[in-house]
CSV table of C-alpha atoms in Angstrom, one decimal:
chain,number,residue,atom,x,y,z
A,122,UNK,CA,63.2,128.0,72.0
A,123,UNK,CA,65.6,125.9,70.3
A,124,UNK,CA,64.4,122.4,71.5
A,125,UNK,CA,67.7,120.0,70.6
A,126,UNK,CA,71.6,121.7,70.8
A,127,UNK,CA,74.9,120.2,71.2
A,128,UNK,CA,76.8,122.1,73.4
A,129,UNK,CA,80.5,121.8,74.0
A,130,UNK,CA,81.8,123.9,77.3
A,131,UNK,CA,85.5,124.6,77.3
A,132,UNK,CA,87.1,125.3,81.0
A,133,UNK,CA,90.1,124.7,83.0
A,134,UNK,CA,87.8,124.0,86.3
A,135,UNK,CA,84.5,122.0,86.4
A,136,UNK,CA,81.9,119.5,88.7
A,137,UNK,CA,83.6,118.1,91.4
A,138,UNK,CA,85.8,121.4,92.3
A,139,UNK,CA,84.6,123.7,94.5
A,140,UNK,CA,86.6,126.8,93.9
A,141,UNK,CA,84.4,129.0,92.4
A,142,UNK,CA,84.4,129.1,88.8
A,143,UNK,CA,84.4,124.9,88.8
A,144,UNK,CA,81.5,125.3,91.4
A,145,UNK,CA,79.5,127.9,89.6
A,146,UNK,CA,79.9,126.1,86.0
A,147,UNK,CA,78.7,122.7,87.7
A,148,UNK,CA,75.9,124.4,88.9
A,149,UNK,CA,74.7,126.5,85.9
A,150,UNK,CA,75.1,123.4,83.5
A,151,UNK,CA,73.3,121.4,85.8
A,152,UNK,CA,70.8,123.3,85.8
A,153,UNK,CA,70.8,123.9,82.2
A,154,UNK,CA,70.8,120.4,81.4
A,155,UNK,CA,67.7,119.7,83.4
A,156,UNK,CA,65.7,122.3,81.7
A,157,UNK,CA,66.9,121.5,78.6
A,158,UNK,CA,66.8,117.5,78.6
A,159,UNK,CA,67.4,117.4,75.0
A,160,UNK,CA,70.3,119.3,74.7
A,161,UNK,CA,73.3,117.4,74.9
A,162,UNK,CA,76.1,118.8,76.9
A,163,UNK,CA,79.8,117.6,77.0
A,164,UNK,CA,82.6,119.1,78.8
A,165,UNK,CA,86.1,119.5,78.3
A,166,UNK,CA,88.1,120.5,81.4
A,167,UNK,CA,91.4,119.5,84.2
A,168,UNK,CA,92.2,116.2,85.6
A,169,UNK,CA,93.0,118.5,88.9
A,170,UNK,CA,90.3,120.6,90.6
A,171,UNK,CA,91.5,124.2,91.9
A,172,UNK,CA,92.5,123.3,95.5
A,173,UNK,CA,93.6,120.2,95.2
A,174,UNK,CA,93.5,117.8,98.3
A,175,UNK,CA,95.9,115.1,97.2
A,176,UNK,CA,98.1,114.2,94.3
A,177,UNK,CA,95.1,111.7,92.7
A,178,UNK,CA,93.7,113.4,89.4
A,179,UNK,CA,90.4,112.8,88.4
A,180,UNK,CA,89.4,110.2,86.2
A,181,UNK,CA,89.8,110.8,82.5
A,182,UNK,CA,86.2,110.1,81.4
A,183,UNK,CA,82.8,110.4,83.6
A,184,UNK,CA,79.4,111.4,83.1
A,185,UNK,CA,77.9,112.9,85.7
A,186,UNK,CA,73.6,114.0,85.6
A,187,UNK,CA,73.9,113.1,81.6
A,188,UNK,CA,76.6,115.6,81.4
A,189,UNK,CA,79.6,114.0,79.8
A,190,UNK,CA,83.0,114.8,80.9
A,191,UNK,CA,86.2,114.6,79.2
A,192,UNK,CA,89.6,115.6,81.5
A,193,UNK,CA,92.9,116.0,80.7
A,194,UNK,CA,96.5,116.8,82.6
A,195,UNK,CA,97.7,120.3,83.7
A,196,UNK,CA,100.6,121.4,85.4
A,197,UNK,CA,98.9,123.8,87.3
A,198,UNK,CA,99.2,124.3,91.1
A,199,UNK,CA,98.5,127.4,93.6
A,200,UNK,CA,101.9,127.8,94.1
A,201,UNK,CA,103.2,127.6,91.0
A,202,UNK,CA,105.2,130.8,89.1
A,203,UNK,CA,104.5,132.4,86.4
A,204,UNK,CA,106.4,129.9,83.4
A,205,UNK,CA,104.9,126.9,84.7
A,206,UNK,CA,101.6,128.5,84.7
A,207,UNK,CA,101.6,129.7,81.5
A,208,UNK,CA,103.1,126.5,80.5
A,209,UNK,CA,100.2,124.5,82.0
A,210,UNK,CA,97.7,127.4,80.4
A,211,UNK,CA,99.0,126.3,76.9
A,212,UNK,CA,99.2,122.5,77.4
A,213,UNK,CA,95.2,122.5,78.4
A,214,UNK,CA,94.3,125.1,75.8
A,215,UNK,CA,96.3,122.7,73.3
A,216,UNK,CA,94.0,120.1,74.3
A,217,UNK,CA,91.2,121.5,74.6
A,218,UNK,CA,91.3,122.9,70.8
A,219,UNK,CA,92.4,119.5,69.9
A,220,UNK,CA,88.4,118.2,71.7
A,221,UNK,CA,87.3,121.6,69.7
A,222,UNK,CA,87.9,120.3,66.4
A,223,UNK,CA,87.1,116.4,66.9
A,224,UNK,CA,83.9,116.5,68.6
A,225,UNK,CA,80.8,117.5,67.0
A,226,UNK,CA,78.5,120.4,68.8
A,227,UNK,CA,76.1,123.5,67.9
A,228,UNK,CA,77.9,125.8,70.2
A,229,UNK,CA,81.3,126.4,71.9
A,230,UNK,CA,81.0,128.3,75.3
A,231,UNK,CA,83.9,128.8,75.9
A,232,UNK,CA,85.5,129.8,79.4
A,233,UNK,CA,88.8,132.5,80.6
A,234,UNK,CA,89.7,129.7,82.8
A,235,UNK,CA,92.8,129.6,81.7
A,236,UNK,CA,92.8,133.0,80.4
A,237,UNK,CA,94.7,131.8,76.7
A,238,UNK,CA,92.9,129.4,76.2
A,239,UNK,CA,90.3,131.6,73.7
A,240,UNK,CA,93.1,133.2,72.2
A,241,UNK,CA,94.7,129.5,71.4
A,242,UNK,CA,91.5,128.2,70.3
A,243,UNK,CA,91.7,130.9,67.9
A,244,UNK,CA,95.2,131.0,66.1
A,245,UNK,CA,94.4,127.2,65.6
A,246,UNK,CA,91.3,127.8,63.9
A,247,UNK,CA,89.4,125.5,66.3
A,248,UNK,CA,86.6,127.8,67.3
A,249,UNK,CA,85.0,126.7,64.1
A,250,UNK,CA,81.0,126.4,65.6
A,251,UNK,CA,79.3,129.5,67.0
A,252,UNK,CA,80.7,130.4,70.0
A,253,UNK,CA,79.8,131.9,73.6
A,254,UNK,CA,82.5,133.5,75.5
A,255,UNK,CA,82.2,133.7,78.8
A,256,UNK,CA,85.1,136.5,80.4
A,257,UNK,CA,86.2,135.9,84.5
A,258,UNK,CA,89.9,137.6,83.3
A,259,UNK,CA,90.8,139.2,80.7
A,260,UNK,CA,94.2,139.3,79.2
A,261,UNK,CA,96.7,140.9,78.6
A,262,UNK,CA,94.9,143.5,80.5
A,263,UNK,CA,94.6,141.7,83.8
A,264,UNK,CA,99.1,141.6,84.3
A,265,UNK,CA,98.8,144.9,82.6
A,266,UNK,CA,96.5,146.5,85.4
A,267,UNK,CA,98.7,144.9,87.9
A,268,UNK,CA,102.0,146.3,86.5
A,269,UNK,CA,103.0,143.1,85.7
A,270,UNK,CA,103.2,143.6,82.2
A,271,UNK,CA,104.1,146.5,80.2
A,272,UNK,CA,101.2,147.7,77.7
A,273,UNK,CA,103.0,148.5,75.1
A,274,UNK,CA,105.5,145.2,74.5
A,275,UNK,CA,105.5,143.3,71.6
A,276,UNK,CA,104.4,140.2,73.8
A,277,UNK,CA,100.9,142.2,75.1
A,278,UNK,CA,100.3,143.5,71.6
A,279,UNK,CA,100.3,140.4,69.9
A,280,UNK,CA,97.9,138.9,72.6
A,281,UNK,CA,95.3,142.2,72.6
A,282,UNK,CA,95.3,141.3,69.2
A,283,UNK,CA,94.3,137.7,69.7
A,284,UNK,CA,92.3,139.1,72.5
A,285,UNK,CA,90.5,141.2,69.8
A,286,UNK,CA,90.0,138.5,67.1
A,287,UNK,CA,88.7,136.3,70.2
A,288,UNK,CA,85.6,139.1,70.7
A,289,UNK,CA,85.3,139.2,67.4
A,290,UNK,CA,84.5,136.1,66.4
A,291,UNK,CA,82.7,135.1,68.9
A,292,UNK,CA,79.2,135.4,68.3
A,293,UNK,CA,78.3,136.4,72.3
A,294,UNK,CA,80.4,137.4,74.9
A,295,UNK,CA,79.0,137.7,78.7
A,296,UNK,CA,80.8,139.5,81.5
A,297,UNK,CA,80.1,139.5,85.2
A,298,UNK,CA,79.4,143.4,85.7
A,299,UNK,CA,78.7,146.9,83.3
A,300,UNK,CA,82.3,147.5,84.2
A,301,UNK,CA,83.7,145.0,82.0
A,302,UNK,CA,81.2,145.5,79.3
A,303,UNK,CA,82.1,149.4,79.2
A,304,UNK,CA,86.0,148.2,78.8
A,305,UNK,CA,85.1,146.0,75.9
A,306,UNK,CA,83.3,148.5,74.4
A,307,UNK,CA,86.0,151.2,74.7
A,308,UNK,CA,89.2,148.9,74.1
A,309,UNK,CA,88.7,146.4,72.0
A,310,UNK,CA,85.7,148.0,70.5
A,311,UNK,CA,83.4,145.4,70.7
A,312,UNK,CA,79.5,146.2,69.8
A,313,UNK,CA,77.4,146.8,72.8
A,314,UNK,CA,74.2,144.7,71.7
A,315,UNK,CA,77.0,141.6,71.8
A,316,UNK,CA,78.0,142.0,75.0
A,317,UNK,CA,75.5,140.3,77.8
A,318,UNK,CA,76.0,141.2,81.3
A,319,UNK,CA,75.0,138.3,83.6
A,320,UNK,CA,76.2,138.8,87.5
A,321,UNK,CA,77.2,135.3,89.5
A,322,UNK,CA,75.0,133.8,91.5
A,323,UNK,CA,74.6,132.0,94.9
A,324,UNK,CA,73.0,129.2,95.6
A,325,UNK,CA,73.3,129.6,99.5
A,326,UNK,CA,69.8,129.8,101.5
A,327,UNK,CA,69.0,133.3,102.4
A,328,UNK,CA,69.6,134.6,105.6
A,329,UNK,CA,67.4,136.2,108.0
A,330,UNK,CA,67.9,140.2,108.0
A,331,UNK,CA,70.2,140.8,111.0
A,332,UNK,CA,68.9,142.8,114.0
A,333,UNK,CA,72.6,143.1,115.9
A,334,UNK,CA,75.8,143.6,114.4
A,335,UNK,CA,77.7,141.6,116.5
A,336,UNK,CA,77.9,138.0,117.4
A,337,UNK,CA,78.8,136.9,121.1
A,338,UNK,CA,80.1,140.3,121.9
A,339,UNK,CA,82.6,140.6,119.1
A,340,UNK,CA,82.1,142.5,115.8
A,341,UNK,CA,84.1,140.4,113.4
A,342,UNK,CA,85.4,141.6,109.5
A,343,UNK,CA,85.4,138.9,107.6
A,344,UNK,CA,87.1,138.1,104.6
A,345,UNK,CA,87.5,134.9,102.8
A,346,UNK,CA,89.3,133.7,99.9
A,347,UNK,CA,92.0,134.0,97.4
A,348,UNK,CA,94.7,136.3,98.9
A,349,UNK,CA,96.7,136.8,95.9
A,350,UNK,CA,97.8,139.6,93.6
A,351,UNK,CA,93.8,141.5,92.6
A,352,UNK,CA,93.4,142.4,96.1
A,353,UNK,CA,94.6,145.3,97.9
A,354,UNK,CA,95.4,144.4,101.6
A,355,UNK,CA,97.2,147.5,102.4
A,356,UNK,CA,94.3,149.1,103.4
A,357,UNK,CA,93.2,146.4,105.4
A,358,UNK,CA,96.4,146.4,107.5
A,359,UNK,CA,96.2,150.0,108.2
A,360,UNK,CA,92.9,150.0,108.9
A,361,UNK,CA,93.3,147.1,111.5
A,362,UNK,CA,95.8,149.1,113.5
A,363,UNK,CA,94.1,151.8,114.0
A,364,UNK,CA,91.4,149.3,115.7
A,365,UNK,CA,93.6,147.8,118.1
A,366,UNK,CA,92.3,149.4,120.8
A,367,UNK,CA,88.6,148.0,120.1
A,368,UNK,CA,88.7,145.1,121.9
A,369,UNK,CA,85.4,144.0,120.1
A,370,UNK,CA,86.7,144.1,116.6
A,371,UNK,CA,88.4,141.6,114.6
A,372,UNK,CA,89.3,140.8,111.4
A,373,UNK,CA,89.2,137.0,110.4
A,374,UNK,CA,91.0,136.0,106.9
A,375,UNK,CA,90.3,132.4,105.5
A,376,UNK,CA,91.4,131.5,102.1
A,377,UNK,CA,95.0,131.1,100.8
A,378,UNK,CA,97.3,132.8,97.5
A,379,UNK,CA,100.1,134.1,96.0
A,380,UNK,CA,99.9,136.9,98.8
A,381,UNK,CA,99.1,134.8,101.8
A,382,UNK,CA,102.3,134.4,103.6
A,383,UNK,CA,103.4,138.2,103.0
A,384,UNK,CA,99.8,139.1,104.5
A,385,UNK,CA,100.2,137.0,107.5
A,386,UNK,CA,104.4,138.1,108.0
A,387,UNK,CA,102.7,141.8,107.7
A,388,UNK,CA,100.2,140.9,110.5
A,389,UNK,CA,102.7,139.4,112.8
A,390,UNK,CA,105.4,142.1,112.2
A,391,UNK,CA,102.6,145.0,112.8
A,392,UNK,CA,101.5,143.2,115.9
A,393,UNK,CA,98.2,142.4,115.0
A,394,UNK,CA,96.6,140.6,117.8
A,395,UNK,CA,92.9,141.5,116.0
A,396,UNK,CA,93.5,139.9,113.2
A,397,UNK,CA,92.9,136.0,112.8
A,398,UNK,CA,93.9,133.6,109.9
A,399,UNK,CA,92.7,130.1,109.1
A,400,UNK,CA,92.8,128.0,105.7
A,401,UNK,CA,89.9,127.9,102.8
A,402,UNK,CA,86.5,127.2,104.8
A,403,UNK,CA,84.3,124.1,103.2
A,404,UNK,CA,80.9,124.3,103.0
A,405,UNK,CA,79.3,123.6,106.5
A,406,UNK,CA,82.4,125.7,108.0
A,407,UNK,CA,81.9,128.4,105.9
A,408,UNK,CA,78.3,128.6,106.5
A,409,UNK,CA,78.6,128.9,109.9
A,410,UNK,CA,81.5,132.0,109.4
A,411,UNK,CA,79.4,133.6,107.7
A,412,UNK,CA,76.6,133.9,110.2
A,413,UNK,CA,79.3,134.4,113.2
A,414,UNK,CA,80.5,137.6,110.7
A,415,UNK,CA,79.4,140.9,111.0
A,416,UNK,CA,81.1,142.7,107.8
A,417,UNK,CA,82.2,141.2,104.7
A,418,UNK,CA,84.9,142.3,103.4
A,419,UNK,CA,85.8,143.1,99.2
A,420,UNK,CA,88.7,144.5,97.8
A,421,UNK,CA,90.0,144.8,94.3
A,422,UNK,CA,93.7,146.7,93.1
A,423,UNK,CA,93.9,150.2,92.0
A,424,UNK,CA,93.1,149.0,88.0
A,425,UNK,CA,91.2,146.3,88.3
A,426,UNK,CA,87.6,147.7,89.2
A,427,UNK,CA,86.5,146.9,85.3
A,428,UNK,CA,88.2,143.8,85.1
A,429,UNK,CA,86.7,141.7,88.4
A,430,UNK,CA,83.5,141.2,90.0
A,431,UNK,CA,84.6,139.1,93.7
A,432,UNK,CA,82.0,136.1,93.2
A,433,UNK,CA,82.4,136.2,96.9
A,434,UNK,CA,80.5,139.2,96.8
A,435,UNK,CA,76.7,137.5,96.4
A,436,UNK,CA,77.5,134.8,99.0
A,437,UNK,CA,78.4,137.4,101.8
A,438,UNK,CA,75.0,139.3,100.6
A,439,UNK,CA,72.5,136.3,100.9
A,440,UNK,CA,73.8,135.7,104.2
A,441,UNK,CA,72.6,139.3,105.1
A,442,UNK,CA,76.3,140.8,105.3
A,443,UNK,CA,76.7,144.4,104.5
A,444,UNK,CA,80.1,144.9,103.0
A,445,UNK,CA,82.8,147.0,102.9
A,446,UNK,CA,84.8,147.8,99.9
A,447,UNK,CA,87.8,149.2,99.4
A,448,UNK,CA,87.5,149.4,95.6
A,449,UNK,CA,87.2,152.6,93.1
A,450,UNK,CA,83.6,154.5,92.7
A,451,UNK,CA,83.4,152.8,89.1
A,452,UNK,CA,83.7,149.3,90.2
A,453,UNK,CA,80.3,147.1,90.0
A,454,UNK,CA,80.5,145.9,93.5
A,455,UNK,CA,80.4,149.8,94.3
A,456,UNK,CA,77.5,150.7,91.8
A,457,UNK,CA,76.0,147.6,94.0
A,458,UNK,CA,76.3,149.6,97.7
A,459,UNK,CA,75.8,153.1,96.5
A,460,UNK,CA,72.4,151.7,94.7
A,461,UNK,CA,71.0,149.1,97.3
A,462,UNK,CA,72.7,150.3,100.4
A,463,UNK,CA,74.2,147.4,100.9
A,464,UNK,CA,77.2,148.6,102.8
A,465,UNK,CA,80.4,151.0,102.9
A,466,UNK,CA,83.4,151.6,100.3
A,467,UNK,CA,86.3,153.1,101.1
A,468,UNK,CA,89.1,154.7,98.5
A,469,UNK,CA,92.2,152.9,98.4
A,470,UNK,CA,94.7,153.4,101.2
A,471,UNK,CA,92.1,155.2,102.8
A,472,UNK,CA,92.4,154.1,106.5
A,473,UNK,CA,90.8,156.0,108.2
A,474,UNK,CA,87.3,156.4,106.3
A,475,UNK,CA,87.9,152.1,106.7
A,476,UNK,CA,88.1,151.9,110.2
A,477,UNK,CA,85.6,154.9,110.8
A,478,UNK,CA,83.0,152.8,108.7
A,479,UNK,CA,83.4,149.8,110.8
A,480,UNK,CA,83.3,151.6,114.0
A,481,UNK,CA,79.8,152.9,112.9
A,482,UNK,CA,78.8,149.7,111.5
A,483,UNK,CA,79.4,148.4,114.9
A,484,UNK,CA,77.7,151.2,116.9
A,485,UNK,CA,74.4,151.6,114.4
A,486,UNK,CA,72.6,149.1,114.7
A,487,UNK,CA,69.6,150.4,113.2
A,488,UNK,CA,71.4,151.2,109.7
A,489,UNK,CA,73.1,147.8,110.0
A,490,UNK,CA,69.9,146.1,110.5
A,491,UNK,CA,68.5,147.7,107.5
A,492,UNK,CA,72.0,147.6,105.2
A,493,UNK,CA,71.5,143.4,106.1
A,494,UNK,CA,67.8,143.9,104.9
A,495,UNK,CA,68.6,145.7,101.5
A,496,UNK,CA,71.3,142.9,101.1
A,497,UNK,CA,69.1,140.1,101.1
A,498,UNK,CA,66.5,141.2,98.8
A,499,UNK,CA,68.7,142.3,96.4
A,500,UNK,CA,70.3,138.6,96.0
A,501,UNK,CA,66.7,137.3,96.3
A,502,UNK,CA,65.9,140.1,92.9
A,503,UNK,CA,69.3,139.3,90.9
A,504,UNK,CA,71.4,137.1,91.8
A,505,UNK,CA,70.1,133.5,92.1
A,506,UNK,CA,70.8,130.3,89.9
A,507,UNK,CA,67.5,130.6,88.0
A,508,UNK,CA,67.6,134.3,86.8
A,509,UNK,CA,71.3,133.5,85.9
A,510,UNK,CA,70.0,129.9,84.2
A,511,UNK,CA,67.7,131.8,82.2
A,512,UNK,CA,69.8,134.6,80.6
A,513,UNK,CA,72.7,131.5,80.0
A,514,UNK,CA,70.4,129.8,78.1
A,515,UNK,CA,68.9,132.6,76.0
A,516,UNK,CA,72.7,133.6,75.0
A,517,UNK,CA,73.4,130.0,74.1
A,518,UNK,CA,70.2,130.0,72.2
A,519,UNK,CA,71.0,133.3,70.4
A,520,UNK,CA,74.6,132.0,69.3
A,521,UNK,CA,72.8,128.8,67.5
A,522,UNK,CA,70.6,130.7,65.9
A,523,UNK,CA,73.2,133.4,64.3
A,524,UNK,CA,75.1,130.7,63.6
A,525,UNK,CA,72.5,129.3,61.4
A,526,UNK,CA,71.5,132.3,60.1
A,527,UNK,CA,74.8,132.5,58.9
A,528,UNK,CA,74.7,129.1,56.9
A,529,UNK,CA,71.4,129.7,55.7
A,530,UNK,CA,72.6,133.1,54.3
A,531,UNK,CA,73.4,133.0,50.7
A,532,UNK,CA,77.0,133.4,49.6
C-alpha cells in the first residue's frame, strides 16, 4: 500500500454534476479520499456541470470532503454543433495541461471527458508524472463508428496517432467492459497486462426481486437518458408499432440529446399513442420510474458495441429490471444477459424478435421473476462503489509505483 500520493484527476465533469461521469467521479474519489486520508487529491475540471440549470458557472476554487477543486470556462452546451464543441474540448484540454504542468502530484488520472483532452495533454508534453487513463470514448474511433468521420483522412490519422502515443505512455489504462480492452489490444496494440477492466458502478439501494411484471396493470419499457447519436432508436420505433394494439404496453423515454426532437417528430408522425416522453428524471423521480418500470431498455449503434458500456445499464439492474438490448452479440452489456440471465437482446432492426421479447416478458412471469433475481445479485457481486473503489485504487497505486521504478532505474 502506498500510504501518502498526490493525485491530480483531469476531467471535463466533476462533484456537484449529476450526469454520469461527473456523478460517478464524485463518488469514486470520495470514496478514495476517505480510505486513503493521506493521499491528497486535487481536481481539475468545468465551471459548468453537464445539464446545466441556469447560466451561473460554478465557483472557480472549492474544496469539497478535503478534495480540492480547481474549475475553469468551457463553451460547451448540449445543444451545441460540432466546431464549438471541439472548440470548447480544446479550450479546457488547454487548460487543463496548463494545471498538468504547474501543480505538483504522483499521478495524473486522467479522464476522456472531453475525448482530446489526452491527446492535448500529450503533444504538449504535460503528462510528465505517471499517468492513469481512464477511456468512457475513444477517438477518432467513436465519429469513425458512427460514419461521422472517414477512417482513412489525414485529420483521423493524425489523432489515432495521438491516440496511440496517449496508450502508450500512459502507464495504466482502464476501460468499462472486455470489449474495449479487446479493441485496444487489436488497434492500437496496446499490451493486455496494461489494460484493467473495471465496470461502473451504482450506488442505488437494491431492489427487491420482482414477483410481477407489471405495475398497475400496465407493462412499461423504459428507457432513460441521452438520446443522441450512440443509440439506435430505429428499432425501438418499429418495435413499438407493432405493440399498438397492447393496450398494456408502453414505452416511456426520459432524458434529452442530439436525437431527441427527431425521436419524438418520429413518434408523433408514426402515431405512437404507447409511447411517452418526459425530460431527464432527478434523483427521487427517477427512483420511483424505475420501480413503476417493467423492462429497461439499452441500445448501442451498429459499431459501437466495443466502444460503450450504457452506465445506465447497473442502475436499471440494482433496481431488479431485466433488460432488453438491442445491441450486437459482442457487446459487454450482451456478454452480461447471455451470462447472468439478466434479460433479452435483440439484433439491430430486428423488430419483431423486440416486440416478441416484450410480449413474453409480459406474459412470463415466472422467468421475469427470476431474470429480476439474477439481476440483483449480480450488481450486488460486481458492480458496487466498493469493488470498483478497490480496483481504482490498486491501479493508481500500480502507476506510482512504475513510476518510481522508473526513476530508481539506472540510466
Amino acid at each position: 500500500m502506498v500510504s501518502r500520493l498526490r493525485v491530480l484527476l483531469l476531467t471535463e465533469y466533476f462533484y456537484p454534476d449529476e450526469a454520469s461521469t461527473g456523478r460517478l467521479l464524485g463518488e469514486l474519489f470520495l470514496v478514495i479520499k476517505q480510505r486513503r486520508p493521506a493521499w491528497t487529491v486535487d481536481v481539475v475540471t468545468g465551471r459548468r456541470p453537464y445539464r446545466a440549470t441556469n447560466h451561473n458557472p460554478l465557483p472557480r476554487r472549492e474544496e469539497w470532503e478535503d478534495i480540492r477543486i480547481r474549475r475553469y470556462r468551457t463553451l460547451r452546451a448540449q445543444s451545441d454543433g460540432f466546431a464549438r464543441r471541439a472548440a470548447s474540448d480544446l479550450v479546457f484540454s488547454a487548460s487543463a495541461a496548463l494545471s498538468a504542468a504547474l501543480l505538483q502530484y504522483d499521478v495524473l488520472f486522467v479522464v476522456t471527458n472531453p475525448p482530446l483532452m489526452p491527446m492535448v495533454l500529450n503533444l504538449l508534453g504535460s503528462a510528465r508524472r505517471p499517468t492513469v487513463y481512464l477511456i468512457h470514448d475513444l477517438y477518432p474511433d467513436v465519429p469513425v463508428a458512427l460514419g461521422l468521420w472517414r477512417r482513412e483522412s489525414r485529420f483521423t490519422r493524425t489523432l489515432r496517432r495521438l491516440q496511440a502515443r496517449s496508450l502508450q505512455r500512459s502507464e495504466r489504462v482502464v476501460v468499462l467492459g472486455d470489449g474495449m480492452k479487446d479493441f485496444l489490444v487489436q488497434e492500437y496494440g496496446v499490451p493486455s497486462g496494461k489494460i484493467a477492466v473495471i465496470p461502473n458502478w451504482t450506488t442505488m439501494g437494491l431492489g427487491k426481486p420482482r414477483t410481477a411484471p407489471a405495475s398497475d396493470g400496465e407493462f412499461v419499457v423504459l428507457y432513460s437518458g441521452n438520446i443522441g447519436r450512440f443509440q439506435d432508436f430505429h428499432t425501438l420505433l418499429e418495435g413499438a408499432e407493432r405493440l399498438r394494439d397492447h393496450s398494456t404496453i408502453r414505452f416511456e423515454i426520459a432524458g434529452d440529446g442530439a436525437r431527441a426532437i427527431w425521436l419524438r417528430n418520429e413518434a408523433r408522425n408514426r402515431g405512437l399513442s404507447n409511447m411517452v416522453f418526459r425530460p431527464y428524471l432527478r434523483d427521487a423521480e427517477y427512483t420511483q420510474t424505475l420501480r413503476r418500470a417493467s423492462l429497461g431498455l439499452i441500445t448501442l449503434e451498429p459499431g459501437m458495441e466495443a466502444l460503450g458500456v450504457p452506465s445506465k445499464t447497473y442502475n436499471l439492474l440494482a433496481a431488479g429490471l431485466p433488460l432488453i438490448a438491442v445491441l450486437g452479440p459482442e457487446s459487454d452489456v450482451a456478454r452480461i444477459i447471455a451470462t447472468h440471465g439478466v434479460g433479452y437482446r435483440v439484433d439491430h432492426g430486428d423488430a419483431e424478435a423486440f416486440s416478441r421479447s416484450i410480449v413474453e416478458a409480459a406474459a412470463d412471469p415466472d422467468r421475469y421473476s427470476e431474470m429480476s433475481l439474477q439481476a440483483i445479485e449480480y450488481v450486488n457481486r460486481e458492480a458496487t462503489l466498493d469493488v470498483a473503489v478497490e480496483r481504482y485504487v490498486e491501479e493508481i497505486e500500480r502507476a506510482a509505483m512504475m513510476g518510481r521504478a522508473h526513476v530508481a532505474a539506472p540510466s
